[in-house]
CSV table of N, CA and C in Angstrom, one decimal:
chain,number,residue,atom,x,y,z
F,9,UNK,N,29.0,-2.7,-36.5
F,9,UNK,CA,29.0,-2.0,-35.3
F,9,UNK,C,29.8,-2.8,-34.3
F,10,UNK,N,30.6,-2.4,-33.7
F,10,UNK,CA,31.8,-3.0,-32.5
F,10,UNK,C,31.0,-1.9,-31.1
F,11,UNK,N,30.9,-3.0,-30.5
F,11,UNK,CA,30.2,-3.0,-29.0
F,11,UNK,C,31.6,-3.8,-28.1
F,12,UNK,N,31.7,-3.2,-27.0
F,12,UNK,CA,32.7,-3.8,-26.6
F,12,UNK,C,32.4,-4.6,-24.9
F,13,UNK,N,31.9,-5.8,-24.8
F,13,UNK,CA,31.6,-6.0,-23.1
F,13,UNK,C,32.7,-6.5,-22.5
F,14,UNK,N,32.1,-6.6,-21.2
F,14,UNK,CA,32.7,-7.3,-20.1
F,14,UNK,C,32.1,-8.1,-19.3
F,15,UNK,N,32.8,-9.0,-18.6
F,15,UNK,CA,32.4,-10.3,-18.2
F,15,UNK,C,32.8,-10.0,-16.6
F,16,UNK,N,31.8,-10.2,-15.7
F,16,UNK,CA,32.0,-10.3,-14.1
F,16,UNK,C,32.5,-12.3,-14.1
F,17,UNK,N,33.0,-12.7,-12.7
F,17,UNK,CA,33.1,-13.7,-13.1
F,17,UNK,C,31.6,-14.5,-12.6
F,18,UNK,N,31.7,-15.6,-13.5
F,18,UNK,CA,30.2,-16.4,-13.0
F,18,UNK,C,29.8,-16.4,-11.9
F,19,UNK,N,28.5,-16.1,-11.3
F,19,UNK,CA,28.0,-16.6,-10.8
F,19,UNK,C,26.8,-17.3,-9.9
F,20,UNK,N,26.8,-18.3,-11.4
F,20,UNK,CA,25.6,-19.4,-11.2
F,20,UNK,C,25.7,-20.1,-12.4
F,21,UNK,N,25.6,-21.2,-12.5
F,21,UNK,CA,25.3,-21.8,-13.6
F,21,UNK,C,23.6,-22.8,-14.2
F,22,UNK,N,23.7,-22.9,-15.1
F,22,UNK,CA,22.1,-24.3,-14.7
F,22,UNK,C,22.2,-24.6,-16.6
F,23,UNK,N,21.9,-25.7,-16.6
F,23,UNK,CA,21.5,-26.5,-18.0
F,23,UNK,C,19.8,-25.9,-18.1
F,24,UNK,N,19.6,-25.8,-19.4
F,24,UNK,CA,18.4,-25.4,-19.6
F,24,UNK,C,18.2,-26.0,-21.4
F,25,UNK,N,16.7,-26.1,-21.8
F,25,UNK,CA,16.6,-26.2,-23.1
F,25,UNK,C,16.4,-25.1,-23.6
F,26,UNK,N,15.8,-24.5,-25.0
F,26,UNK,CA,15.3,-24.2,-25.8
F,26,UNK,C,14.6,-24.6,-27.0
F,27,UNK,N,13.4,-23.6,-27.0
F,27,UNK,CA,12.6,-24.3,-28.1
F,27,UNK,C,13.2,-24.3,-29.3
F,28,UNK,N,12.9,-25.3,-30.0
F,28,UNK,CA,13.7,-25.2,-31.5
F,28,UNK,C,13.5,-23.6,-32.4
F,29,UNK,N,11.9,-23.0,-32.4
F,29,UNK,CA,12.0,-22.1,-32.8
F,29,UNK,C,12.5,-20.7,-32.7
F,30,UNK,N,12.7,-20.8,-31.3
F,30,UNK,CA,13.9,-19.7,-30.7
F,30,UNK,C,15.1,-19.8,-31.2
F,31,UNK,N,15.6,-21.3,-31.0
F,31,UNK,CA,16.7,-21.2,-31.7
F,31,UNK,C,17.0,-20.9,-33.1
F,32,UNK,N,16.2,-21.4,-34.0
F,32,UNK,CA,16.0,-21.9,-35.5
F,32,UNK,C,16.3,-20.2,-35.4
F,33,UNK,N,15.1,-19.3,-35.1
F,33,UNK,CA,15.2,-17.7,-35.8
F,33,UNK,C,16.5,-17.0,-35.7
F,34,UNK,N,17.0,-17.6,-34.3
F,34,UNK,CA,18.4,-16.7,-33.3
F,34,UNK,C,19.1,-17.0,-34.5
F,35,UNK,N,19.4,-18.5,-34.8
F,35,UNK,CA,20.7,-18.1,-35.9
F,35,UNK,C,20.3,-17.9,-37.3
F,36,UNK,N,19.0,-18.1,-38.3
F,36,UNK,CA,18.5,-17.3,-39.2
F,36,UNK,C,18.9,-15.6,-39.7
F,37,UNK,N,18.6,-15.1,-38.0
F,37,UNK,CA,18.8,-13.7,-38.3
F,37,UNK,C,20.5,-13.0,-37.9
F,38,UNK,N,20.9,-14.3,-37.3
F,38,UNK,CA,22.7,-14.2,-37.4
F,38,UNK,C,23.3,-14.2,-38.3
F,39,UNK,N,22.7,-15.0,-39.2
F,39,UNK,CA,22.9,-15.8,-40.5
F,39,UNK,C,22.9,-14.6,-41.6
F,40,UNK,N,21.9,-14.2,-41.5
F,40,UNK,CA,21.7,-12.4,-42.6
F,40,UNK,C,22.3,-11.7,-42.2
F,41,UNK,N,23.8,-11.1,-41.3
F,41,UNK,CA,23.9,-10.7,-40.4
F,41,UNK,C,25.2,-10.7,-41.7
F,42,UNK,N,25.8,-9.5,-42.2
F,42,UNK,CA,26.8,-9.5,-42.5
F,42,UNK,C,27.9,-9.5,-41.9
F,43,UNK,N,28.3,-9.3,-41.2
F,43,UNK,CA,29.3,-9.8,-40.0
F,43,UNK,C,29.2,-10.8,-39.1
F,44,UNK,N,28.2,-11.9,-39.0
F,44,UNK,CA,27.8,-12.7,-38.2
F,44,UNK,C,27.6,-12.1,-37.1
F,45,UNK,N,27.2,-11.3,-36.2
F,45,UNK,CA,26.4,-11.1,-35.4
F,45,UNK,C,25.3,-10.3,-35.3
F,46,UNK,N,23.8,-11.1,-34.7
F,46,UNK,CA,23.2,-10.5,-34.7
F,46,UNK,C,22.8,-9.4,-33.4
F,47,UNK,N,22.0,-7.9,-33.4
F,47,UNK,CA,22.2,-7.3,-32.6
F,47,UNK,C,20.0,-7.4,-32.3
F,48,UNK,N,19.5,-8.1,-31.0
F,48,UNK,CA,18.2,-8.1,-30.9
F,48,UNK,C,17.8,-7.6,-29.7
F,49,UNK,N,17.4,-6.0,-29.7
F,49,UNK,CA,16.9,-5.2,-28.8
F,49,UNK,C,15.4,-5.9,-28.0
F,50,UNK,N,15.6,-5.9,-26.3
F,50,UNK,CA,14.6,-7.0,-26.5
F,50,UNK,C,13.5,-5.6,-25.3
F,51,UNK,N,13.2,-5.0,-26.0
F,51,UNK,CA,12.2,-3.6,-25.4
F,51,UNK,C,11.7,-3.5,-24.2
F,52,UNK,N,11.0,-4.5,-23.9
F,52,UNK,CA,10.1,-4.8,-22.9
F,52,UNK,C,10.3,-5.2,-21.6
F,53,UNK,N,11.8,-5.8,-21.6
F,53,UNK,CA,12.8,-5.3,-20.7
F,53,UNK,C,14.2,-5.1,-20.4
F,54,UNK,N,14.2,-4.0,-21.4
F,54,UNK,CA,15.5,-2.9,-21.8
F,54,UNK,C,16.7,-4.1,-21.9
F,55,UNK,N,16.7,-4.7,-22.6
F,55,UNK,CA,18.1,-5.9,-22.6
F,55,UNK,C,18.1,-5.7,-24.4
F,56,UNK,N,20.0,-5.8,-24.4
F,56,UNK,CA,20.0,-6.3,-25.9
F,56,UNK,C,20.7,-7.5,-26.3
F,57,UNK,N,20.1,-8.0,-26.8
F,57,UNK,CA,20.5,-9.7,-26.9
F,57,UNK,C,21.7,-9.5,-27.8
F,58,UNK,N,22.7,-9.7,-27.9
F,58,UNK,CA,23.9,-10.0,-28.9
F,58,UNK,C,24.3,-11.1,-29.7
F,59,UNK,N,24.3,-11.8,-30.7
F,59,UNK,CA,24.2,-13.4,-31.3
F,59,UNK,C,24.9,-13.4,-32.1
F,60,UNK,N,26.1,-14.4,-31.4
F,60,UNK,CA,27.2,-14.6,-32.2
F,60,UNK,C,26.8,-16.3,-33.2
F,61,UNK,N,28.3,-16.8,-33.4
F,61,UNK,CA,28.1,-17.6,-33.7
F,61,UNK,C,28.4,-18.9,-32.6
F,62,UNK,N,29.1,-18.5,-31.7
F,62,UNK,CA,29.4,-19.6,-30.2
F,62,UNK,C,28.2,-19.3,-29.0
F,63,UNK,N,27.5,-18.0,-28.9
F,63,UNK,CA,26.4,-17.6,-28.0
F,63,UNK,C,26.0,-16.3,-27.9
F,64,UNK,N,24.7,-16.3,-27.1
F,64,UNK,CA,23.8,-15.4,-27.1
F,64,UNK,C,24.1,-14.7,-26.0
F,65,UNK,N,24.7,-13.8,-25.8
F,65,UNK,CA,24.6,-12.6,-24.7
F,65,UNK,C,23.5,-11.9,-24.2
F,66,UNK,N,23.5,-11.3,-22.9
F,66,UNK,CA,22.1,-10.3,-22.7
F,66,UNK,C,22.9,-9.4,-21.8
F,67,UNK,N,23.0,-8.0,-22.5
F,67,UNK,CA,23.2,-7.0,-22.1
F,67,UNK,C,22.2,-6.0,-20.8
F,68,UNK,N,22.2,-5.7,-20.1
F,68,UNK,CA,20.9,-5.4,-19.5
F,68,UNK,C,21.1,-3.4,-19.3
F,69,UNK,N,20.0,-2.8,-20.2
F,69,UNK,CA,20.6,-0.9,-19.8
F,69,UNK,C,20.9,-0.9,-18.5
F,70,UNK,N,20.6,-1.2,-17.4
F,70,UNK,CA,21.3,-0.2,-16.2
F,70,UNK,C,22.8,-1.2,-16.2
F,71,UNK,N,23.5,-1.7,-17.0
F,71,UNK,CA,24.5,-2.1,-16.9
F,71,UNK,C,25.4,-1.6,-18.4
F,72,UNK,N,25.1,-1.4,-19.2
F,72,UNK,CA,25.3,-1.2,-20.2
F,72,UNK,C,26.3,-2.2,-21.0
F,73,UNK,N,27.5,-2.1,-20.7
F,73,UNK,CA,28.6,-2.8,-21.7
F,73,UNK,C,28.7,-4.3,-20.4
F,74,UNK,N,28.0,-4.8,-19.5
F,74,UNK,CA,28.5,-5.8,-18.4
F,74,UNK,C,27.4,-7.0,-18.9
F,75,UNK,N,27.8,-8.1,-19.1
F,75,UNK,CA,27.0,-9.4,-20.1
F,75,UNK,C,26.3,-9.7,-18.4
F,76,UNK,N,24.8,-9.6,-18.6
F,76,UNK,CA,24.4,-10.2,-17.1
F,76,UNK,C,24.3,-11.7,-17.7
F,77,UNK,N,23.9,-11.6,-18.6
F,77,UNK,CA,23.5,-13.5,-18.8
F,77,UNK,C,24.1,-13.9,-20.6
F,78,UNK,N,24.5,-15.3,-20.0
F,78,UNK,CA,25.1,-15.5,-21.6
F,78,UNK,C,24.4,-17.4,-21.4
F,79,UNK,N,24.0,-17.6,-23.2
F,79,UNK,CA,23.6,-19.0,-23.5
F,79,UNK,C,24.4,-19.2,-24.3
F,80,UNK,N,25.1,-20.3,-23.3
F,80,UNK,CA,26.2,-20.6,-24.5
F,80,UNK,C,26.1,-22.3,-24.5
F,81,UNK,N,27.5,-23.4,-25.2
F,81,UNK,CA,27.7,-24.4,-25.5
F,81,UNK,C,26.2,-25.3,-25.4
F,82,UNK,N,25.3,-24.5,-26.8
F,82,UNK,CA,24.3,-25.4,-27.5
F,82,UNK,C,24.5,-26.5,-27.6
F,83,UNK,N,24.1,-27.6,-27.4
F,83,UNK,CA,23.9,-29.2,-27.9
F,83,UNK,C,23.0,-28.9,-29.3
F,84,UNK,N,23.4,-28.8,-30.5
F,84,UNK,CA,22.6,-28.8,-31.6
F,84,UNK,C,22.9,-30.1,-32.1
F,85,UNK,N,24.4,-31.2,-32.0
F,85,UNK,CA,24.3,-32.5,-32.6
F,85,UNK,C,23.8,-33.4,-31.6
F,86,UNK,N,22.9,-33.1,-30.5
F,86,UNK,CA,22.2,-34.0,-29.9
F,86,UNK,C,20.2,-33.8,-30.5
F,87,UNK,N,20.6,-33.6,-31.1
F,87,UNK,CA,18.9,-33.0,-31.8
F,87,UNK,C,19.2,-33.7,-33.1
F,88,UNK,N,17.8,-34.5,-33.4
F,88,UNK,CA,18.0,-35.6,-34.6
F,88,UNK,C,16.7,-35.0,-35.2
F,89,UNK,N,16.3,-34.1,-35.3
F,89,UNK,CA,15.4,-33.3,-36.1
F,89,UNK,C,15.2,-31.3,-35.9
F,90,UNK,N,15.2,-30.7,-36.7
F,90,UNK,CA,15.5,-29.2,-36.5
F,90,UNK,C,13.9,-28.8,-35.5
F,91,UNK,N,13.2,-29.3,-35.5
F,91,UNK,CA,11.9,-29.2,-34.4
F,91,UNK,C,12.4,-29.7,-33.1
F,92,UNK,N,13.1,-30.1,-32.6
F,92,UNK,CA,13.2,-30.5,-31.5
F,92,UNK,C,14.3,-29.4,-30.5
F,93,UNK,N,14.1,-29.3,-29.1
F,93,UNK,CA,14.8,-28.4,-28.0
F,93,UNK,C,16.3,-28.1,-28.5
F,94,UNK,N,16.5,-27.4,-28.3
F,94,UNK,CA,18.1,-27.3,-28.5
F,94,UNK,C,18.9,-27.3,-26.6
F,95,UNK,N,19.3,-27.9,-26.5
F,95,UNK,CA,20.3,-27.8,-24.7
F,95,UNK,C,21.3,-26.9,-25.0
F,96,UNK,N,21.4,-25.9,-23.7
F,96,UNK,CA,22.6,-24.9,-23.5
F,96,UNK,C,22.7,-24.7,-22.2
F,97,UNK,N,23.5,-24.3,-22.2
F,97,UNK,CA,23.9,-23.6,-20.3
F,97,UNK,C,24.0,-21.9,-20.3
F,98,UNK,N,23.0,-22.0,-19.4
F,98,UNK,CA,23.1,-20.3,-19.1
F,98,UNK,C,24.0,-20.0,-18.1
F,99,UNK,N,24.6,-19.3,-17.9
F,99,UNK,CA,25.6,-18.7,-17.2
F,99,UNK,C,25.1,-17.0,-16.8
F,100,UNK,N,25.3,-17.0,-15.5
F,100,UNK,CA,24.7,-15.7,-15.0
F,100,UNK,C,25.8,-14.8,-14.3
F,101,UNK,N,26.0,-13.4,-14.9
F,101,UNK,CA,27.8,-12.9,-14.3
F,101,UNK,C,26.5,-11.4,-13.0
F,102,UNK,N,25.2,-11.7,-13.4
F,102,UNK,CA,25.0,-10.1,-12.5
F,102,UNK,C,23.8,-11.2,-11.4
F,103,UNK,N,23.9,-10.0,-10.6
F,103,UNK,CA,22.8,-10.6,-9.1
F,103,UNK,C,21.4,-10.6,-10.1
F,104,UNK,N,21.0,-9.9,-11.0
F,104,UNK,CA,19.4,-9.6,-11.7
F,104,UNK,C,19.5,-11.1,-12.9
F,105,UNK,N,20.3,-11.6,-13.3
F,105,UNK,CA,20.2,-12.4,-14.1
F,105,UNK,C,18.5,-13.5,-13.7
F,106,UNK,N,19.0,-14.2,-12.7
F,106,UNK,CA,17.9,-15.0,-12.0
F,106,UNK,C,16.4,-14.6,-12.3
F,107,UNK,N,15.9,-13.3,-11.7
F,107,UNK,CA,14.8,-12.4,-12.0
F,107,UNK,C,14.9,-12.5,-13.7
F,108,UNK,N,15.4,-11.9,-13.8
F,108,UNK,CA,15.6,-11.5,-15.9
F,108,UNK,C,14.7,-13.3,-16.6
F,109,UNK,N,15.9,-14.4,-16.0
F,109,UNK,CA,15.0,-15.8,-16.8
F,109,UNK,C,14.1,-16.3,-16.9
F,110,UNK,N,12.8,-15.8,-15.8
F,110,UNK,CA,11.6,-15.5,-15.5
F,110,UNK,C,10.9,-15.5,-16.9
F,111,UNK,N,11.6,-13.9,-17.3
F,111,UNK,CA,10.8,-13.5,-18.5
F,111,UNK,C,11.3,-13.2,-19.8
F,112,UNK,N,13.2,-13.5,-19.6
F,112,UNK,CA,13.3,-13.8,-20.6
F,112,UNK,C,13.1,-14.6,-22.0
F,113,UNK,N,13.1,-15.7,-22.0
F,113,UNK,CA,12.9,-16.9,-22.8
F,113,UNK,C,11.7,-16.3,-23.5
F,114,UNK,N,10.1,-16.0,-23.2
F,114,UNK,CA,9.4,-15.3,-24.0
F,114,UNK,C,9.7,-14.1,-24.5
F,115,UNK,N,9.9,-13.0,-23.9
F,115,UNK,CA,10.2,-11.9,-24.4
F,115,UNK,C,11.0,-12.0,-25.4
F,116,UNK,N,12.6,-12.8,-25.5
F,116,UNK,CA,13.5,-12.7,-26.4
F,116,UNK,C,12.8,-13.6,-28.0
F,117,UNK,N,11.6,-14.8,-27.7
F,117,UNK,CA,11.3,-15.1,-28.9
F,117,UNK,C,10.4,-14.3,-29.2
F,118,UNK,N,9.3,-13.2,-28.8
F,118,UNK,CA,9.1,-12.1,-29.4
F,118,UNK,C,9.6,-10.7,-30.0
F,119,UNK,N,11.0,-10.9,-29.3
F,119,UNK,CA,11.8,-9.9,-30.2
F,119,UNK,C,12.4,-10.2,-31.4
F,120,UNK,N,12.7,-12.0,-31.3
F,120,UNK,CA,12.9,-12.3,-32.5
F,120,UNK,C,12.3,-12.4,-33.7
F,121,UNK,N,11.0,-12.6,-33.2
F,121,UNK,CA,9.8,-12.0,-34.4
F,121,UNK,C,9.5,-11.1,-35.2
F,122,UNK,N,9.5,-10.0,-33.5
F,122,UNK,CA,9.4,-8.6,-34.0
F,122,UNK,C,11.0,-8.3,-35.3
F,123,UNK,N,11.8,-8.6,-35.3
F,123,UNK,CA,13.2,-8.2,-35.9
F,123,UNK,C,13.1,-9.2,-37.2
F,124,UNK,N,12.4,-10.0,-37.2
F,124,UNK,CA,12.7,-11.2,-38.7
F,124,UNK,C,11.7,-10.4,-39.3
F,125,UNK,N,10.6,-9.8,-38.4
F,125,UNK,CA,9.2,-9.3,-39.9
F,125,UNK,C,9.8,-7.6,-40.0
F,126,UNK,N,10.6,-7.5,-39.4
F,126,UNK,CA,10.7,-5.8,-39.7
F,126,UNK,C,12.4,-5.6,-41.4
F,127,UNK,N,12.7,-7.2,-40.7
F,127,UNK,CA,14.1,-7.2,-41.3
F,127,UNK,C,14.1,-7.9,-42.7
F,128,UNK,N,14.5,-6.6,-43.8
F,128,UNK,CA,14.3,-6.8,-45.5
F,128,UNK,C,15.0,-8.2,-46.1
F,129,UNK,N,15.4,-8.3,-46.8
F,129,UNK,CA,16.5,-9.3,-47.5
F,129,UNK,C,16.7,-8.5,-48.5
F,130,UNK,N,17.7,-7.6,-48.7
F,130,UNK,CA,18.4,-7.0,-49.8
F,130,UNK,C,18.5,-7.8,-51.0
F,131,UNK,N,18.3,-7.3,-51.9
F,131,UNK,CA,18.9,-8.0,-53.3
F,131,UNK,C,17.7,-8.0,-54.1
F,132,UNK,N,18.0,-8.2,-55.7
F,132,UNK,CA,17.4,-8.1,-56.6
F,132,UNK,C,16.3,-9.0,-56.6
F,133,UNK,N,15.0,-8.7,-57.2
F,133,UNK,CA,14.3,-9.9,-57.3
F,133,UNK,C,14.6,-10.4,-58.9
F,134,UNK,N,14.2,-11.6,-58.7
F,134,UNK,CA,14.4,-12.7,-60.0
F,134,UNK,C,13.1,-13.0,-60.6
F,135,UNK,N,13.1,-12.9,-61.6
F,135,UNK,CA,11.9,-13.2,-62.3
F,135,UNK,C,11.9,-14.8,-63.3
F,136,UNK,N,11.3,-16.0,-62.7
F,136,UNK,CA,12.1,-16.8,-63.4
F,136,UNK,C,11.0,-17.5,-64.4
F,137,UNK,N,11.2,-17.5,-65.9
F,137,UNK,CA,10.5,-18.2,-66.9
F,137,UNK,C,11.0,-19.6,-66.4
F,138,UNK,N,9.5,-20.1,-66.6
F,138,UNK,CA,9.5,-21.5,-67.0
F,138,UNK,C,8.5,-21.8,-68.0
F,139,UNK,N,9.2,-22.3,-68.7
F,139,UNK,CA,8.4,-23.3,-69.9
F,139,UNK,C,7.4,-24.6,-69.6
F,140,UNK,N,6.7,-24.1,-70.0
F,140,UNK,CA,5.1,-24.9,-69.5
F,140,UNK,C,4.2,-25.3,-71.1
F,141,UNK,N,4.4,-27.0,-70.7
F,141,UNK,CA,3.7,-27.0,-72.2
F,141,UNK,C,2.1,-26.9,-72.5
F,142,UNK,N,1.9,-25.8,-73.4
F,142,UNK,CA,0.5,-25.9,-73.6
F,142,UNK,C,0.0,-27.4,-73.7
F,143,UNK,N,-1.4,-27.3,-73.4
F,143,UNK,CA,-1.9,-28.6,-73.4
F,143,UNK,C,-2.7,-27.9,-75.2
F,144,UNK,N,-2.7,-28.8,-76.1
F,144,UNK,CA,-3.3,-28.6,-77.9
F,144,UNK,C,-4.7,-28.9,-77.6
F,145,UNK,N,-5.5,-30.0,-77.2
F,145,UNK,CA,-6.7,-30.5,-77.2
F,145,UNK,C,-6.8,-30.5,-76.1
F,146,UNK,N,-7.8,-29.9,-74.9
F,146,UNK,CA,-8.3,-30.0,-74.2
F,146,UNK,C,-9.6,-30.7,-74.4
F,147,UNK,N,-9.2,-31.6,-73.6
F,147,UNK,CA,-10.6,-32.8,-72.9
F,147,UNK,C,-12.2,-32.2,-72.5
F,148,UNK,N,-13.2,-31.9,-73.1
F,148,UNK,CA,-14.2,-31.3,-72.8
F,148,UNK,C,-14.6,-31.9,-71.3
F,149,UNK,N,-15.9,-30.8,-70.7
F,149,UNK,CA,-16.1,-31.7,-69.2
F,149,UNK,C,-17.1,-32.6,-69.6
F,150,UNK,N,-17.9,-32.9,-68.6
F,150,UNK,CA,-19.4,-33.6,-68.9
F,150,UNK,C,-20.2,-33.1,-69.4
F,151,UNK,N,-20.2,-32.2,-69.2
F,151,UNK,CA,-21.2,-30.7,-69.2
F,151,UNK,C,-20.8,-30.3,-70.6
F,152,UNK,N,-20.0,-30.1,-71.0
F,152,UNK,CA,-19.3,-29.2,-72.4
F,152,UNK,C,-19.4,-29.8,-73.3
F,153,UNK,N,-20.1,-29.3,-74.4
F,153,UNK,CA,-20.2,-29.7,-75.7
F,153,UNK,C,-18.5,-29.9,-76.4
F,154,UNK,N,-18.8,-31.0,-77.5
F,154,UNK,CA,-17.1,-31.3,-78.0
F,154,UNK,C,-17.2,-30.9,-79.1
């Protein structure tokens, strides 16, 4: 699917973290994403999250194709374990952005949820033999006559 935005120019900026498991899912389900981007409708307040592989966009409906808010330039090689915060800078292009980060950050890691448990993994299953050696004599218990 080709979506086409546009960008007002900035304005606002702020350093902000993210929980690891926000992050971890965001690029998981980018990751299945046969085009690399992922597309995460966030319902609850009409925004669609877009997730590339450089940053996370947020579309907002009464704007339709205009990015109100984008997380972009993640610090992931400042994190010395995949549990720990990820650093990014949000960048805010609409007047509602500010309001929106309130209640973004929850809402979007329940949409991520909602979209990893709804979302299949195509492909065949494998059925895999392994050779397991019988045990010949089994060891009676305490209890069990030999």
């Amino acid at each position: 699917m080709d979506i086409t935005v546009y960008r007002a120019p900035p304005i606002a900026r702020e350093y902000r973290t993210m929980p690891a498991a926000t992050y971890n899912l965001g690029r998981a389900l980018q990751a299945r994403s046969p085009n690399g981007v992922a597309f995460v409708p966030i319902r609850s307040m009409q925004v669609l999250a877009i997730l590339d592989a450089e940053e996370f966009v947020f579309l907002d409906s009464a704007h339709k194709c205009w990015v109100m808010l984008a997380w972009t330039s993640f610090q992931t090689q400042a994190r010395t374990a995949l549990d720990q915060p990820v650093a990014f800078e949000s960048v805010s292009y609409e007047d509602t952005a500010a309001q929106a980060m309130r209640r973004l950050p929850r809402e979007f890691q329940l949409a991520l949820q909602a979209l990893s448990a709804k979302h299949r993994i195509d492909g065949p299953a494998k059925v895999l033999h392994l050779n397991a050696k019988r045990r010949e004599h089994a060891q009676p218990g305490p209890n069990q006559e030999s």
